[in-house]
XYZ file of C-alpha atoms in Angstrom:
118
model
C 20.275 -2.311 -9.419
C 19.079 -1.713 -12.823
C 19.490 1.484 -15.217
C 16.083 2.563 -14.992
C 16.172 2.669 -10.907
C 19.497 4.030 -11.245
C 19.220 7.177 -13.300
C 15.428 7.520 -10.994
C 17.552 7.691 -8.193
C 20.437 9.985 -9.333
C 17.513 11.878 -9.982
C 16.054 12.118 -6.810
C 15.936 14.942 -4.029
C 14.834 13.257 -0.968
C 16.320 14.018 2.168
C 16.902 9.725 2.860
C 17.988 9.055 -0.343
C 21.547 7.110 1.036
C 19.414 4.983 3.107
C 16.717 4.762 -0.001
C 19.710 3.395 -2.173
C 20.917 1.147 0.786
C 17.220 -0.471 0.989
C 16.735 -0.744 -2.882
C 20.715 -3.057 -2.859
C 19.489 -5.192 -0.229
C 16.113 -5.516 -2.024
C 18.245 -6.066 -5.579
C 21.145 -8.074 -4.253
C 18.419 -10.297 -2.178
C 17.862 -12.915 -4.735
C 18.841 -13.017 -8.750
C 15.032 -13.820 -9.931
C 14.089 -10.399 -8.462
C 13.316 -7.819 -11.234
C 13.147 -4.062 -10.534
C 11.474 -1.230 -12.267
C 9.798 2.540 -11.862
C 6.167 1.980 -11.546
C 3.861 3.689 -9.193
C 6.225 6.926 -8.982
C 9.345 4.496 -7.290
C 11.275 1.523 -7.753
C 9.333 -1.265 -7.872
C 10.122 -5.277 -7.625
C 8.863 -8.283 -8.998
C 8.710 -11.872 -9.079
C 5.987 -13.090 -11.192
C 3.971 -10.696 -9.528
C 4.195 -6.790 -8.060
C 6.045 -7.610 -4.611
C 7.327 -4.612 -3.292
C 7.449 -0.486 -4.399
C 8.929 2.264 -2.408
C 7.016 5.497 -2.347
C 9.296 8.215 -2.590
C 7.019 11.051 -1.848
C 7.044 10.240 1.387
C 10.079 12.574 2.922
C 9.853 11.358 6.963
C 10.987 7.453 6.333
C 11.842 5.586 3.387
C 8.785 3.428 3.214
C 8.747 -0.316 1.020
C 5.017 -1.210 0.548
C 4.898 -5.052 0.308
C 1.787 -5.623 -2.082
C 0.487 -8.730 -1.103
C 2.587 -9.320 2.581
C -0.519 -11.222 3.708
C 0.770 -14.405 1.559
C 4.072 -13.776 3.077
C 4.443 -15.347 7.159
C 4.855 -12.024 8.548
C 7.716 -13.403 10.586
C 10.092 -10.890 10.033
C 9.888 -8.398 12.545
C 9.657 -4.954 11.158
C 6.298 -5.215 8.396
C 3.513 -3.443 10.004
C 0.571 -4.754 8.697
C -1.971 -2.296 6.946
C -5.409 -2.934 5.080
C -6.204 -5.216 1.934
C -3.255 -7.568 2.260
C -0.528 -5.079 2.028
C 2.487 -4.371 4.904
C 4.617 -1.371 5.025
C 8.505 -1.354 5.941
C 9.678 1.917 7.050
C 13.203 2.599 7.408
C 13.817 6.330 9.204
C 17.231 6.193 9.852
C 20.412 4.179 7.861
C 20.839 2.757 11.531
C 17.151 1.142 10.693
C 18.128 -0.043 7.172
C 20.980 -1.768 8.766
C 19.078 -3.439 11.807
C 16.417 -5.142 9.229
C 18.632 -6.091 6.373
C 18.607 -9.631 7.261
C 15.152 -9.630 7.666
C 14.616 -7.403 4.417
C 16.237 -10.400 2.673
C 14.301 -13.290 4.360
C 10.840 -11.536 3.407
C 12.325 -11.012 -0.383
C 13.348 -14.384 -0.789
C 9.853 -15.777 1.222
C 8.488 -13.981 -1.620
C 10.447 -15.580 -4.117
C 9.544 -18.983 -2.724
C 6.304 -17.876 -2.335
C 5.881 -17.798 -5.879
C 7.978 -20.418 -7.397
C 5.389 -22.840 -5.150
C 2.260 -21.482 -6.357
C-alpha cells in the first residue's frame, strides 16, 4: 500500500474500514505492476489504465468499482455487472473479503494481463 492510500485511510471514519484496508492489501499485494492512488474520493488502481476505485462514501459495504470489468471474463464469481462496462464488488462483512480474496486476485491480475496483451 502506498503513502498516499495510507495516510487516506488513517484518515478515514467508516464503519468497514478493517475490511476496507483488508480489500485495498489484497488489491496491492495482487500483482507488483499494480499502482494505487486517491482519485475519485478513494483509493484507486491502475495498470496502464483506471482499473479499479473504492467509493468510500458508501457506509453499508465496502464497494470496488471495476472500470472497465466488461474487458475482464467475468469469471470470478462475486462482480455484479452494472451499466457502461463497469462491475461492482461489494464486500459487507470481513467474512466476505475473505471468501473472494482469491478471486479478488484472479480479476486483478486478468486485468494486468489484460493490458500487457493489448
Amino acid at each position: 500500500m502506498n503513502d498516499k492510500i495510507q495516510t487516506f485511510l488513517d484518515m478515514l471514519d467508516h464503519p468497514l474500514k478493517q475490511e476496507m484496508i483488508e480489500v485495498v492489501n489484497i488489491i496491492s499485494n495482487a500483482n507488483s505492476k499494480i499502482e494505487g492512488d486517491i482519485k475519485w474520493g478513494g483509493p484507486s488502481f491502475s495498470f496502464k489504465g483506471d482499473m479499479a476505485t473504492i467509493n468510500p462514501k458508501i457506509k453499508n459495504y465496502v464497494i470496488v468499482i471495476f472500470h472497465k470489468a466488461s474487458l475482464l471474463n467475468n469469471a470470478f464469481g462475486f462482480l455484479e455487472e452494472q451499466t457502461k462496462g463497469k462491475a461492482y464488488a461489494k464486500f459487507y462483512t470481513m467474512e466476505d473479503v475473505r471468501k473472494h480474496a482469491d478471486n479478488l486476485k484472479k480479476a486483478v491480475n486478468a486485468w494486468v494481463t489484460l493490458m500487457e496483451n493489448s
